Amino acid sequence: MIRNLTGDIRAFTSNVFLVDGETTALVDTGANFDMVPTVREVTDSLDAVYLTHTHPDHIGNVDAVREAFDVQTWGYDTGNLAVDRRIDDGERVQIGDDVFEAVHTPGHKDDHLCFFSRGSGVCFAGDLVFANGGFGRTDLPEGDRGALVESIDRLREVVGGDLTELHTGHGPSVATRPSEDLELAARAARTR
Ligand SMILES: [Zn+2]
């Protein structure tokens, strides 16, 4: 099961997804609110924390979550203090009941990963794309619009016709024809 833990929270934070099943994990930790009790409402233990990238709004709660749950964080760049363990492009990780492939997708930030499960069709897209054709900003350090467009195209190739759910770093998830949102983002990122 996938829950967005930030539904009721008003703070400058990314979405935080708690995924349970065979393993229990967070995708991103959010920032600027007390994450730990929110997690504890659902589970007393976490097997892993996966980070889509290391912008402050996604990793602000990393230390609190590490400490409370004695858990390690996984991400692309272990040069960042928020990342304990490295995930390479193409590496597979178990999140909940499904195996997800990590897809290195720079453009919004150099260390950005998306996670896609071929089995369930679920994708955690971080800040690469959002619902309704939104896409990650590229005006911050490491931002690069050309790289973002390439990364969106790469993700489209990886998911092919198998995408069933798109869970993004901000805003609502998409469970109805999410590949249309992805196509819209690919077009919008080229023109806007
Ligand atoms: Zn970001």
PDB file of C-alpha atoms and ligand atoms in Angstrom, residues 52-58 108-109 112 126-127 130 137 140 170, ligand 1:
ATOM      1  CA  THR A  52      14.497  10.937  -5.230  1.00  0.00           C
ATOM      2  CA  HIS A  53      17.003  13.789  -4.821  1.00  0.00           C
ATOM      3  CA  THR A  54      18.565  15.918  -2.141  1.00  0.00           C
ATOM      4  CA  HIS A  55      16.765  19.250  -2.273  1.00  0.00           C
ATOM      5  CA  PRO A  56      16.034  20.546   1.260  1.00  0.00           C
ATOM      6  CA  ASP A  57      12.269  20.082   0.989  1.00  0.00           C
ATOM      7  CA  HIS A  58      12.823  16.341   0.358  1.00  0.00           C
ATOM      8  CA  HIS A 108      16.021  19.301 -12.027  1.00  0.00           C
ATOM      9  CA  LYS A 109      19.016  18.224  -9.932  1.00  0.00           C
ATOM     10  CA  HIS A 112      17.708  12.894  -9.313  1.00  0.00           C
ATOM     11  CA  GLY A 126      10.223  12.964  -7.626  1.00  0.00           C
ATOM     12  CA  ASP A 127      10.435  16.453  -9.112  1.00  0.00           C
ATOM     13  CA  PHE A 130       3.999  16.467 -11.994  1.00  0.00           C
ATOM     14  CA  ARG A 137      11.973  23.709 -12.219  1.00  0.00           C
ATOM     15  CA  LEU A 140      18.076  26.261  -9.407  1.00  0.00           C
ATOM     16  CA  HIS A 170       4.646  17.712  -5.105  1.00  0.00           C
TER      17      HIS A 170
HETATM   18 ZN    ZN B   1      13.530  19.386  -5.950  1.00  0.00          ZN
END
